[in-house]
mmCIF file of C-alpha atoms and ligand atoms in Angstrom:
data_model
loop_
_atom_site.group_PDB
_atom_site.id
_atom_site.type_symbol
_atom_site.label_atom_id
_atom_site.label_comp_id
_atom_site.label_asym_id
_atom_site.label_seq_id
_atom_site.Cartn_x
_atom_site.Cartn_y
_atom_site.Cartn_z
ATOM 1 C CA UNK A 1 8.724 6.263 19.854
ATOM 2 C CA UNK A 2 7.208 3.423 17.865
ATOM 3 C CA UNK A 3 6.601 2.342 14.301
ATOM 4 C CA UNK A 4 4.522 4.182 11.693
ATOM 5 C CA UNK A 5 2.182 1.967 9.677
ATOM 6 C CA UNK A 6 0.921 2.981 6.229
ATOM 7 C CA UNK A 7 -2.106 1.112 4.841
ATOM 8 C CA UNK A 8 -4.693 1.469 2.089
ATOM 9 C CA UNK A 9 -8.189 2.590 3.055
ATOM 10 C CA UNK A 10 -10.145 1.781 -0.129
ATOM 11 C CA UNK A 11 -9.581 -1.078 -2.636
ATOM 12 C CA UNK A 12 -5.785 -0.801 -3.036
ATOM 13 C CA UNK A 13 -3.777 1.459 -5.358
ATOM 14 C CA UNK A 14 -4.492 4.532 -3.204
ATOM 15 C CA UNK A 15 -0.913 5.707 -3.717
ATOM 16 C CA UNK A 16 0.757 4.130 -0.681
ATOM 17 C CA UNK A 17 4.029 3.869 -2.600
ATOM 18 C CA UNK A 18 4.157 7.606 -3.144
ATOM 19 C CA UNK A 19 3.237 8.386 0.484
ATOM 20 C CA UNK A 20 5.840 5.945 1.843
ATOM 21 C CA UNK A 21 8.510 7.513 -0.376
ATOM 22 C CA UNK A 22 7.699 11.023 0.864
ATOM 23 C CA UNK A 23 7.646 9.974 4.527
ATOM 24 C CA UNK A 24 10.934 8.115 4.113
ATOM 25 C CA UNK A 25 12.766 11.219 2.859
ATOM 26 C CA UNK A 26 11.055 13.435 5.454
ATOM 27 C CA UNK A 27 11.540 11.176 8.514
ATOM 28 C CA UNK A 28 14.797 9.349 7.676
ATOM 29 C CA UNK A 29 13.830 5.883 9.000
ATOM 30 C CA UNK A 30 16.471 3.315 9.935
ATOM 31 C CA UNK A 31 14.235 0.526 8.623
ATOM 32 C CA UNK A 32 11.409 0.309 6.089
ATOM 33 C CA UNK A 33 9.690 -3.072 6.391
ATOM 34 C CA UNK A 34 7.009 -4.489 4.146
ATOM 35 C CA UNK A 35 3.935 -6.356 5.338
ATOM 36 C CA UNK A 36 0.954 -7.334 3.201
ATOM 37 C CA UNK A 37 0.220 -10.293 0.986
ATOM 38 C CA UNK A 38 3.001 -10.627 -1.600
ATOM 39 C CA UNK A 39 3.895 -9.779 -5.219
ATOM 40 C CA UNK A 40 0.225 -9.147 -6.096
ATOM 41 C CA UNK A 41 0.930 -5.588 -4.889
ATOM 42 C CA UNK A 42 2.229 -2.970 -7.259
ATOM 43 C CA UNK A 43 3.494 0.294 -5.828
ATOM 44 C CA UNK A 44 4.396 3.168 -8.141
ATOM 45 C CA UNK A 45 6.931 5.810 -7.161
ATOM 46 C CA UNK A 46 7.691 8.836 -9.311
ATOM 47 C CA UNK A 47 10.786 10.674 -8.241
ATOM 48 C CA UNK A 48 12.700 13.397 -10.044
ATOM 49 C CA UNK A 49 11.223 12.406 -13.406
ATOM 50 C CA UNK A 50 11.816 8.657 -13.029
ATOM 51 C CA UNK A 51 9.026 6.109 -12.487
ATOM 52 C CA UNK A 52 9.576 2.896 -10.526
ATOM 53 C CA UNK A 53 7.124 0.019 -10.056
ATOM 54 C CA UNK A 54 7.803 -2.428 -7.233
ATOM 55 C CA UNK A 55 6.036 -5.633 -6.210
ATOM 56 C CA UNK A 56 8.288 -7.139 -3.515
ATOM 57 C CA UNK A 57 10.935 -4.567 -2.611
ATOM 58 C CA UNK A 58 9.515 -1.979 -0.155
ATOM 59 C CA UNK A 59 8.426 1.221 -1.937
ATOM 60 C CA UNK A 60 10.621 3.168 0.480
ATOM 61 C CA UNK A 61 13.734 1.832 -1.316
ATOM 62 C CA UNK A 62 14.059 5.237 -3.022
ATOM 63 C CA UNK A 63 15.361 6.579 0.297
ATOM 64 C CA UNK A 64 18.909 5.233 0.104
ATOM 65 C CA UNK A 65 19.869 5.107 3.798
ATOM 66 C CA UNK A 66 17.231 2.689 5.124
ATOM 67 C CA UNK A 67 17.570 -1.033 5.721
ATOM 68 C CA UNK A 68 14.781 -2.739 3.714
ATOM 69 C CA UNK A 69 12.992 -5.746 5.188
ATOM 70 C CA UNK A 70 10.255 -8.164 4.197
ATOM 71 C CA UNK A 71 8.242 -9.424 7.162
ATOM 72 C CA UNK A 72 7.517 -13.082 7.967
ATOM 73 C CA UNK A 73 3.842 -12.743 7.013
ATOM 74 C CA UNK A 74 4.612 -11.839 3.395
ATOM 75 C CA UNK A 75 4.591 -14.434 0.581
ATOM 76 C CA UNK A 76 7.876 -14.232 -1.326
ATOM 77 C CA UNK A 77 8.366 -15.115 -4.982
ATOM 78 C CA UNK A 78 12.171 -15.421 -5.115
ATOM 79 C CA UNK A 79 12.272 -14.772 -8.882
ATOM 80 C CA UNK A 80 10.390 -11.482 -8.506
ATOM 81 C CA UNK A 81 12.321 -10.404 -5.417
ATOM 82 C CA UNK A 82 15.800 -11.150 -6.773
ATOM 83 C CA UNK A 83 15.222 -9.535 -10.159
ATOM 84 C CA UNK A 84 13.727 -6.417 -8.564
ATOM 85 C CA UNK A 85 16.452 -6.125 -5.925
ATOM 86 C CA UNK A 86 19.175 -6.417 -8.581
ATOM 87 C CA UNK A 87 17.501 -4.026 -11.004
ATOM 88 C CA UNK A 88 17.068 -1.420 -8.253
ATOM 89 C CA UNK A 89 20.564 -1.940 -6.812
ATOM 90 C CA UNK A 90 19.367 -2.687 -3.275
ATOM 91 C CA UNK A 91 20.882 -6.164 -2.756
ATOM 92 C CA UNK A 92 23.278 -4.862 -0.091
ATOM 93 C CA UNK A 93 20.512 -3.526 2.173
ATOM 94 C CA UNK A 94 17.529 -5.831 1.729
ATOM 95 C CA UNK A 95 16.625 -8.632 4.159
ATOM 96 C CA UNK A 96 13.926 -11.303 4.038
ATOM 97 C CA UNK A 97 12.536 -12.864 7.189
ATOM 98 C CA UNK A 98 13.579 -16.508 7.234
ATOM 99 C CA UNK A 99 9.971 -17.552 7.892
ATOM 100 C CA UNK A 100 8.441 -15.984 4.778
ATOM 101 C CA UNK A 101 6.434 -18.589 2.807
ATOM 102 C CA UNK A 102 7.556 -19.175 -0.775
ATOM 103 C CA UNK A 103 5.510 -18.793 -3.951
ATOM 104 C CA UNK A 104 6.537 -21.491 -6.429
ATOM 105 C CA UNK A 105 5.839 -21.741 -10.154
ATOM 106 C CA UNK A 106 3.047 -24.225 -9.409
ATOM 107 C CA UNK A 107 1.250 -21.549 -7.353
ATOM 108 C CA UNK A 108 1.411 -19.071 -10.218
ATOM 109 C CA UNK A 109 0.116 -21.738 -12.643
ATOM 110 C CA UNK A 110 -2.705 -22.653 -10.272
ATOM 111 C CA UNK A 111 -3.673 -18.973 -9.871
ATOM 112 C CA UNK A 112 -3.696 -18.354 -13.633
ATOM 113 C CA UNK A 113 -5.463 -21.583 -14.618
ATOM 114 C CA UNK A 114 -8.082 -21.860 -11.867
ATOM 115 C CA UNK A 115 -11.215 -20.311 -13.431
ATOM 116 C CA UNK A 116 -12.644 -19.423 -9.994
ATOM 117 C CA UNK A 117 -9.578 -17.399 -8.991
ATOM 118 C CA UNK A 118 -8.626 -15.950 -12.364
ATOM 119 C CA UNK A 119 -12.100 -15.225 -13.751
ATOM 120 C CA UNK A 120 -14.706 -15.094 -10.975
ATOM 121 C CA UNK A 121 -12.475 -13.290 -8.453
ATOM 122 C CA UNK A 122 -10.183 -11.680 -11.019
ATOM 123 C CA UNK A 123 -6.974 -12.445 -9.159
ATOM 124 C CA UNK A 124 -3.662 -10.907 -10.180
ATOM 125 C CA UNK A 125 -2.312 -14.301 -11.326
ATOM 126 C CA UNK A 126 0.781 -13.922 -9.155
ATOM 127 C CA UNK A 127 0.309 -17.160 -7.179
ATOM 128 C CA UNK A 128 -0.566 -15.445 -3.910
ATOM 129 C CA UNK A 129 -3.939 -17.138 -3.291
ATOM 130 C CA UNK A 130 -2.718 -20.718 -3.935
ATOM 131 C CA UNK A 131 0.488 -20.112 -1.906
ATOM 132 C CA UNK A 132 -1.522 -18.670 1.009
ATOM 133 C CA UNK A 133 -3.737 -21.782 0.887
ATOM 134 C CA UNK A 134 -0.670 -24.046 0.945
ATOM 135 C CA UNK A 135 0.772 -22.010 3.806
ATOM 136 C CA UNK A 136 -2.413 -22.607 5.803
ATOM 137 C CA UNK A 137 -2.070 -26.315 4.976
ATOM 138 C CA UNK A 138 1.526 -26.023 6.265
ATOM 139 C CA UNK A 139 3.179 -27.401 3.147
ATOM 140 C CA UNK A 140 4.998 -24.355 1.667
ATOM 141 C CA UNK A 141 8.742 -23.896 1.678
ATOM 142 C CA UNK A 142 10.095 -21.019 3.774
ATOM 143 C CA UNK A 143 12.752 -18.464 2.857
ATOM 144 C CA UNK A 144 15.436 -20.358 4.835
ATOM 145 C CA UNK A 145 14.881 -23.390 2.530
ATOM 146 C CA UNK A 146 15.799 -21.481 -0.647
ATOM 147 C CA UNK A 147 19.511 -21.360 -1.578
ATOM 148 C CA UNK A 148 19.180 -18.186 -3.696
ATOM 149 C CA UNK A 149 17.728 -16.307 -0.720
ATOM 150 C CA UNK A 150 20.533 -17.340 1.683
ATOM 151 C CA UNK A 151 22.420 -14.009 1.444
ATOM 152 C CA UNK A 152 19.274 -12.139 2.454
ATOM 153 C CA UNK A 153 17.587 -14.203 5.160
ATOM 154 C CA UNK A 154 17.329 -12.580 8.549
ATOM 155 C CA UNK A 155 15.095 -12.279 11.598
ATOM 156 C CA UNK A 156 13.146 -9.217 10.450
ATOM 157 C CA UNK A 157 11.031 -9.151 13.612
ATOM 158 C CA UNK A 158 14.155 -8.954 15.790
ATOM 159 C CA UNK A 159 15.743 -6.253 13.617
ATOM 160 C CA UNK A 160 12.608 -4.100 13.660
ATOM 161 C CA UNK A 161 11.966 -4.456 17.395
ATOM 162 C CA UNK A 162 15.597 -3.696 18.236
ATOM 163 C CA UNK A 163 15.394 -0.536 16.125
ATOM 164 C CA UNK A 164 12.162 0.549 17.848
ATOM 165 C CA UNK A 165 13.740 -0.167 21.245
ATOM 166 C CA UNK A 166 16.703 2.024 20.280
ATOM 167 C CA UNK A 167 14.217 4.834 19.439
ATOM 168 C CA UNK A 168 14.989 4.702 15.748
ATOM 169 C CA UNK A 169 12.365 5.577 13.195
ATOM 170 C CA UNK A 170 10.692 2.547 11.559
ATOM 171 C CA UNK A 171 8.128 2.501 8.743
ATOM 172 C CA UNK A 172 5.856 -0.504 8.203
ATOM 173 C CA UNK A 173 4.499 -0.528 4.709
ATOM 174 C CA UNK A 174 1.165 -2.204 3.934
ATOM 175 C CA UNK A 175 -0.186 -3.251 0.578
ATOM 176 C CA UNK A 176 -3.612 -3.674 -1.005
ATOM 177 C CA UNK A 177 -6.564 -1.987 0.707
ATOM 178 C CA UNK A 178 -9.376 -2.317 3.230
ATOM 179 C CA UNK A 179 -12.089 -3.257 0.689
ATOM 180 C CA UNK A 180 -10.146 -6.331 -0.455
ATOM 181 C CA UNK A 181 -9.260 -7.585 3.044
ATOM 182 C CA UNK A 182 -10.059 -11.288 3.433
ATOM 183 C CA UNK A 183 -11.724 -10.454 6.769
ATOM 184 C CA UNK A 184 -13.320 -7.014 6.266
ATOM 185 C CA UNK A 185 -13.649 -6.666 2.492
ATOM 186 C CA UNK A 186 -16.324 -7.610 -0.016
ATOM 187 C CA UNK A 187 -15.918 -11.390 0.404
ATOM 188 C CA UNK A 188 -15.440 -13.470 -1.727
ATOM 189 C CA UNK A 189 -14.089 -10.712 -4.026
ATOM 190 C CA UNK A 190 -11.042 -10.121 -1.867
ATOM 191 C CA UNK A 191 -7.376 -11.025 -1.576
ATOM 192 C CA UNK A 192 -6.034 -13.955 0.447
ATOM 193 C CA UNK A 193 -5.284 -12.205 3.782
ATOM 194 C CA UNK A 194 -6.401 -9.325 5.956
ATOM 195 C CA UNK A 195 -4.991 -5.957 4.875
ATOM 196 C CA UNK A 196 -5.579 -3.806 7.967
ATOM 197 C CA UNK A 197 -2.953 -2.127 10.136
ATOM 198 C CA UNK A 198 -3.034 -4.852 12.800
ATOM 199 C CA UNK A 199 -2.253 -7.449 10.120
ATOM 200 C CA UNK A 200 0.630 -5.379 8.748
ATOM 201 C CA UNK A 201 2.097 -5.111 12.259
ATOM 202 C CA UNK A 202 1.703 -8.876 12.746
ATOM 203 C CA UNK A 203 3.255 -9.545 9.317
ATOM 204 C CA UNK A 204 6.430 -7.825 10.433
ATOM 205 C CA UNK A 205 6.342 -9.057 14.044
ATOM 206 C CA UNK A 206 5.531 -5.768 15.777
ATOM 207 C CA UNK A 207 3.114 -5.816 18.708
ATOM 208 C CA UNK A 208 0.269 -3.275 19.038
ATOM 209 C CA UNK A 209 2.041 -1.485 21.910
ATOM 210 C CA UNK A 210 4.947 -0.671 19.561
ATOM 211 C CA UNK A 211 2.901 1.208 16.966
ATOM 212 C CA UNK A 212 2.975 5.006 17.294
ATOM 213 C CA UNK A 213 1.101 6.160 14.174
ATOM 214 C CA UNK A 214 -1.257 4.521 11.687
ATOM 215 C CA UNK A 215 -1.648 6.450 8.448
ATOM 216 C CA UNK A 216 -4.534 5.334 6.257
ATOM 217 C CA UNK A 217 -4.224 6.366 2.613
ATOM 218 C CA UNK A 218 -7.305 7.334 0.587
ATOM 219 C CA UNK A 219 -7.642 8.683 -2.930
ATOM 220 C CA UNK A 220 -10.159 11.360 -3.924
ATOM 221 C CA UNK A 221 -11.626 9.004 -6.524
ATOM 222 C CA UNK A 222 -11.298 5.405 -5.297
ATOM 223 C CA UNK A 223 -10.470 2.684 -7.832
ATOM 224 C CA UNK A 224 -11.006 -1.048 -7.964
ATOM 225 C CA UNK A 225 -9.415 -3.736 -10.181
ATOM 226 C CA UNK A 226 -10.785 -7.259 -10.508
ATOM 227 C CA UNK A 227 -14.338 -8.351 -9.781
ATOM 228 C CA UNK A 228 -16.559 -7.382 -6.860
ATOM 229 C CA UNK A 229 -19.018 -4.741 -5.688
ATOM 230 C CA UNK A 230 -18.028 -1.085 -5.882
ATOM 231 C CA UNK A 231 -21.075 0.904 -4.896
ATOM 232 C CA UNK A 232 -19.676 4.349 -5.692
ATOM 233 C CA UNK A 233 -18.381 3.270 -9.143
ATOM 234 C CA UNK A 234 -19.004 5.993 -11.734
ATOM 235 C CA UNK A 235 -19.979 5.554 -15.378
ATOM 236 C CA UNK A 236 -17.249 5.420 -18.000
ATOM 237 C CA UNK A 237 -18.677 8.669 -19.322
ATOM 238 C CA UNK A 238 -18.239 10.449 -15.979
ATOM 239 C CA UNK A 239 -14.686 9.123 -15.653
ATOM 240 C CA UNK A 240 -13.933 10.362 -19.153
ATOM 241 C CA UNK A 241 -15.353 13.812 -18.353
ATOM 242 C CA UNK A 242 -13.083 13.988 -15.316
ATOM 243 C CA UNK A 243 -10.184 12.770 -17.459
ATOM 244 C CA UNK A 244 -9.403 9.883 -15.109
ATOM 245 C CA UNK A 245 -7.978 6.622 -16.444
ATOM 246 C CA UNK A 246 -5.797 4.252 -14.434
ATOM 247 C CA UNK A 247 -4.165 0.923 -15.187
ATOM 248 C CA UNK A 248 -2.886 -1.731 -12.751
ATOM 249 C CA UNK A 249 0.870 -1.829 -12.090
ATOM 250 C CA UNK A 250 1.004 -5.649 -11.945
ATOM 251 C CA UNK A 251 -1.646 -6.773 -14.428
ATOM 252 C CA UNK A 252 -2.097 -3.737 -16.690
ATOM 253 C CA UNK A 253 -5.882 -4.077 -16.253
ATOM 254 C CA UNK A 254 -7.941 -0.900 -16.390
ATOM 255 C CA UNK A 255 -9.067 0.214 -12.928
ATOM 256 C CA UNK A 256 -12.738 1.001 -12.324
ATOM 257 C CA UNK A 257 -13.159 4.551 -11.010
ATOM 258 C CA UNK A 258 -15.539 5.635 -8.235
ATOM 259 C CA UNK A 259 -16.731 8.695 -6.330
ATOM 260 C CA UNK A 260 -15.349 9.589 -2.884
ATOM 261 C CA UNK A 261 -16.989 7.252 -0.351
ATOM 262 C CA UNK A 262 -17.229 8.887 3.099
ATOM 263 C CA UNK A 263 -18.887 5.972 4.858
ATOM 264 C CA UNK A 264 -16.290 3.486 3.633
ATOM 265 C CA UNK A 265 -13.524 5.938 4.568
ATOM 266 C CA UNK A 266 -14.913 6.348 8.078
ATOM 267 C CA UNK A 267 -15.379 2.616 8.637
ATOM 268 C CA UNK A 268 -11.965 1.762 7.276
ATOM 269 C CA UNK A 269 -10.290 4.453 9.424
ATOM 270 C CA UNK A 270 -12.073 2.936 12.442
ATOM 271 C CA UNK A 271 -10.995 -0.675 11.867
ATOM 272 C CA UNK A 272 -7.455 0.427 11.000
ATOM 273 C CA UNK A 273 -7.256 2.608 14.104
ATOM 274 C CA UNK A 274 -6.127 5.537 11.948
ATOM 275 C CA UNK A 275 -4.296 8.337 13.710
ATOM 276 C CA UNK A 276 -3.776 10.241 10.435
ATOM 277 C CA UNK A 277 -5.101 10.233 6.895
ATOM 278 C CA UNK A 278 -3.083 10.745 3.720
ATOM 279 C CA UNK A 279 -5.130 11.696 0.683
ATOM 280 C CA UNK A 280 -3.908 11.404 -2.900
ATOM 281 C CA UNK A 281 -5.333 12.718 -6.155
ATOM 282 C CA UNK A 282 -6.312 16.240 -5.074
ATOM 283 C CA UNK A 283 -5.178 17.265 -8.576
ATOM 284 C CA UNK A 284 -7.906 14.979 -9.960
ATOM 285 C CA UNK A 285 -10.511 16.888 -7.983
ATOM 286 C CA UNK A 286 -9.169 20.205 -9.266
ATOM 287 C CA UNK A 287 -6.319 20.186 -11.835
ATOM 288 C CA UNK A 288 -5.387 23.766 -10.840
ATOM 289 C CA UNK A 289 -3.781 22.482 -7.613
ATOM 290 C CA UNK A 290 -1.387 20.095 -9.403
ATOM 291 C CA UNK A 291 2.020 20.219 -7.758
ATOM 292 C CA UNK A 292 0.986 22.505 -4.872
ATOM 293 C CA UNK A 293 3.224 22.106 -1.842
ATOM 294 C CA UNK A 294 1.613 24.687 0.466
ATOM 295 C CA UNK A 295 -1.897 24.552 1.927
ATOM 296 C CA UNK A 296 -2.410 28.222 1.036
ATOM 297 C CA UNK A 297 -1.988 27.371 -2.654
ATOM 298 C CA UNK A 298 -4.969 24.991 -2.700
ATOM 299 C CA UNK A 299 -8.191 26.142 -4.366
ATOM 300 C CA UNK A 300 -11.419 26.877 -2.470
ATOM 301 C CA UNK A 301 -12.922 23.714 -3.987
ATOM 302 C CA UNK A 302 -10.137 21.476 -2.664
ATOM 303 C CA UNK A 303 -10.116 23.142 0.753
ATOM 304 C CA UNK A 304 -13.890 22.653 1.040
ATOM 305 C CA UNK A 305 -13.540 18.981 0.105
ATOM 306 C CA UNK A 306 -10.792 18.501 2.705
ATOM 307 C CA UNK A 307 -12.742 20.251 5.462
ATOM 308 C CA UNK A 308 -15.810 18.130 4.808
ATOM 309 C CA UNK A 309 -13.919 14.852 4.396
ATOM 310 C CA UNK A 310 -11.977 15.422 7.623
ATOM 311 C CA UNK A 311 -15.259 15.846 9.513
ATOM 312 C CA UNK A 312 -16.731 12.762 7.797
ATOM 313 C CA UNK A 313 -13.770 10.543 8.678
ATOM 314 C CA UNK A 314 -13.014 12.102 12.065
ATOM 315 C CA UNK A 315 -9.226 11.802 11.716
ATOM 316 C CA UNK A 316 -6.714 14.597 10.848
ATOM 317 C CA UNK A 317 -5.797 14.768 7.155
ATOM 318 C CA UNK A 318 -2.071 15.389 7.465
ATOM 319 C CA UNK A 319 -0.619 14.449 4.073
ATOM 320 C CA UNK A 320 -2.203 16.015 0.996
ATOM 321 C CA UNK A 321 -0.950 14.711 -2.335
ATOM 322 C CA UNK A 322 -1.299 16.977 -5.362
ATOM 323 C CA UNK A 323 0.286 14.788 -8.041
ATOM 324 C CA UNK A 324 2.107 11.477 -8.551
ATOM 325 C CA UNK A 325 5.628 12.953 -8.198
ATOM 326 C CA UNK A 326 7.124 12.486 -4.734
ATOM 327 C CA UNK A 327 7.585 16.227 -4.203
ATOM 328 C CA UNK A 328 3.948 17.008 -5.059
ATOM 329 C CA UNK A 329 2.700 16.906 -1.477
ATOM 330 C CA UNK A 330 1.666 19.133 1.416
ATOM 331 C CA UNK A 331 2.903 17.728 4.708
ATOM 332 C CA UNK A 332 0.894 19.153 7.614
ATOM 333 C CA UNK A 333 1.933 16.571 10.195
ATOM 334 C CA UNK A 334 3.835 18.937 12.406
ATOM 335 C CA UNK A 335 1.198 21.632 12.670
ATOM 336 C CA UNK A 336 -1.832 19.323 12.802
ATOM 337 C CA UNK A 337 -0.470 16.832 15.288
ATOM 338 C CA UNK A 338 0.905 19.517 17.586
ATOM 339 C CA UNK A 339 -2.481 21.237 17.538
ATOM 340 C CA UNK A 340 -4.381 17.971 18.249
HETATM 341 P P1 LIG B 401 -0.961 -1.316 -3.956
HETATM 342 O O1 LIG B 401 0.023 -1.704 -2.903
HETATM 343 O O2 LIG B 401 -0.909 -2.191 -5.184
HETATM 344 O O3 LIG B 401 -2.351 -1.235 -3.425
HETATM 345 O O4 LIG B 401 -0.589 0.149 -4.639
HETATM 346 P P2 LIG B 401 -0.300 1.660 -4.176
HETATM 347 O O5 LIG B 401 -1.236 2.074 -3.089
HETATM 348 O O6 LIG B 401 1.150 1.854 -3.896
HETATM 349 O O7 LIG B 401 -0.731 2.510 -5.460
HETATM 350 P P3 LIG B 401 -0.281 2.389 -7.000
HETATM 351 O O8 LIG B 401 1.100 2.894 -7.111
HETATM 352 O O9 LIG B 401 -0.594 1.051 -7.563
HETATM 353 O O10 LIG B 401 -1.350 3.383 -7.680
HETATM 354 C C1 LIG B 401 -1.456 4.733 -7.382
HETATM 355 C C2 LIG B 401 -1.292 5.549 -8.683
HETATM 356 O O11 LIG B 401 -1.615 6.902 -8.416
HETATM 357 C C3 LIG B 401 0.139 5.546 -9.198
HETATM 358 O O12 LIG B 401 0.114 5.601 -10.591
HETATM 359 C C4 LIG B 401 0.718 6.845 -8.611
HETATM 360 O O13 LIG B 401 1.788 7.356 -9.371
HETATM 361 C C5 LIG B 401 -0.486 7.738 -8.677
HETATM 362 N N1 LIG B 401 -0.565 8.814 -7.675
HETATM 363 C C6 LIG B 401 -0.155 8.819 -6.364
HETATM 364 N N2 LIG B 401 -0.477 9.989 -5.778
HETATM 365 C C7 LIG B 401 -1.108 10.741 -6.724
HETATM 366 C C8 LIG B 401 -1.690 12.050 -6.729
HETATM 367 O O14 LIG B 401 -1.729 12.763 -5.732
HETATM 368 N N3 LIG B 401 -2.218 12.478 -7.906
HETATM 369 C C9 LIG B 401 -2.229 11.720 -9.054
HETATM 370 N N4 LIG B 401 -2.754 12.235 -10.153
HETATM 371 N N5 LIG B 401 -1.713 10.470 -9.061
HETATM 372 C C10 LIG B 401 -1.172 10.002 -7.924
HETATM 373 P P1 LIG B 402 -5.153 -11.862 -5.569
HETATM 374 O O1 LIG B 402 -4.678 -11.099 -4.393
HETATM 375 O O2 LIG B 402 -4.169 -11.882 -6.705
HETATM 376 O O3 LIG B 402 -5.663 -13.235 -5.198
HETATM 377 O O4 LIG B 402 -6.434 -11.087 -6.158
HETATM 378 C C1 LIG B 402 -7.659 -11.044 -5.463
HETATM 379 C C2 LIG B 402 -8.343 -9.688 -5.675
HETATM 380 O O5 LIG B 402 -7.582 -8.656 -5.056
HETATM 381 C C3 LIG B 402 -8.492 -9.273 -7.157
HETATM 382 O O6 LIG B 402 -9.690 -8.531 -7.290
HETATM 383 C C4 LIG B 402 -7.300 -8.347 -7.381
HETATM 384 O O7 LIG B 402 -7.529 -7.427 -8.419
HETATM 385 C C5 LIG B 402 -7.210 -7.653 -6.015
HETATM 386 N N1 LIG B 402 -5.850 -7.179 -5.701
HETATM 387 C C6 LIG B 402 -4.808 -7.930 -5.246
HETATM 388 N N2 LIG B 402 -3.722 -7.158 -5.047
HETATM 389 C C7 LIG B 402 -4.090 -5.889 -5.370
HETATM 390 C C8 LIG B 402 -3.398 -4.631 -5.343
HETATM 391 O O8 LIG B 402 -2.226 -4.509 -4.985
HETATM 392 N N3 LIG B 402 -4.106 -3.552 -5.746
HETATM 393 C C9 LIG B 402 -5.415 -3.642 -6.126
HETATM 394 N N4 LIG B 402 -6.097 -4.783 -6.158
HETATM 395 C C10 LIG B 402 -5.435 -5.911 -5.783
HETATM 396 MG MG1 LIG B 403 -0.975 -0.881 -6.750
#
């Protein structure tokens, strides 16, 4: 057994939060650990009629039995983390790696007031870029320096590796997406770190030999917020005809909407080393499938899309999301992975 990594295959906001929440309830992990950049992420989870938005606490928090961890690679804004953890009632089970670098108010100010970051790049204004720069200059504080974080600091890498060693289920949650990776994305219109599966494993302190599954999440109609090229972007008119409008969880900015991009999906699955694909937004392709939880209930149009996309990407599509609610999903992992 090893860890399962969940990452975004397009430009972020693919619905990783929803997929993590489903997998957590289905697989009952001992630990859900977050990698990724920091509080620039915004995961949305809809469960039993309630909607949660999280930026620092792992999206898998909705599953009440897991230990929640934030890996050493993640930038932590203590104000965001503490207010979220208290509001969600998870203070008794969340841990922060003692080596996490700290986002201070000055980083947020620098992000918001630097015209290059805030206007040219269109950053989220959460201080991540300036804090990542200071981390590379080796001048940031770390979690073990911050009094308010004292009750939560831990060695997340040790906890996760001990759990994997004991054959417990562990989920490593990524954030952002392939197209905004500092290394592989549309530079310079990218975030401040790599976003691929290898990075998420490194963020949490898990070696490549300890990863069992890598699930790359795509959405039927990719979206992009902030500046930068988006070659399958559709016109506002087309988006309106399809009835698709999305707004960012962190910034509230309207997301640009695009058509399914098979070549980006294939490339991103390759660099991520995907063993499975999760696809969200099948209900946007065909509203008649909204809420379906059985493959047989999908329409001919959706089945044709899935067959073609699976051939294009070359990786089994195991998790098929038919709406934002956690239960709106078809989980084919058992049958598809046994067959493969
Ligand atoms: P980042 O870590 O910020 O990249 O975000 P994320 O990947 O967790 O996605 P986010 O929650 O920001 O955006 C996805 C949006 O799509 C949310 O509003 C979800 O509720 C919604 N969503 C997820 N799955 C589906 C689906 O199958 N259908 C529809 N219609 N919406 C979905
Ligand atoms: P930063 O990460 O705040 O520096 O923003 C850099 C770029 O990445 C901007 O285009 C942001 O819109 C984008 N970005 C950062 N985090 C996310 C995310 O979680 N979802 C989608 N886009 C993001
Ligand atoms: Mg998001």
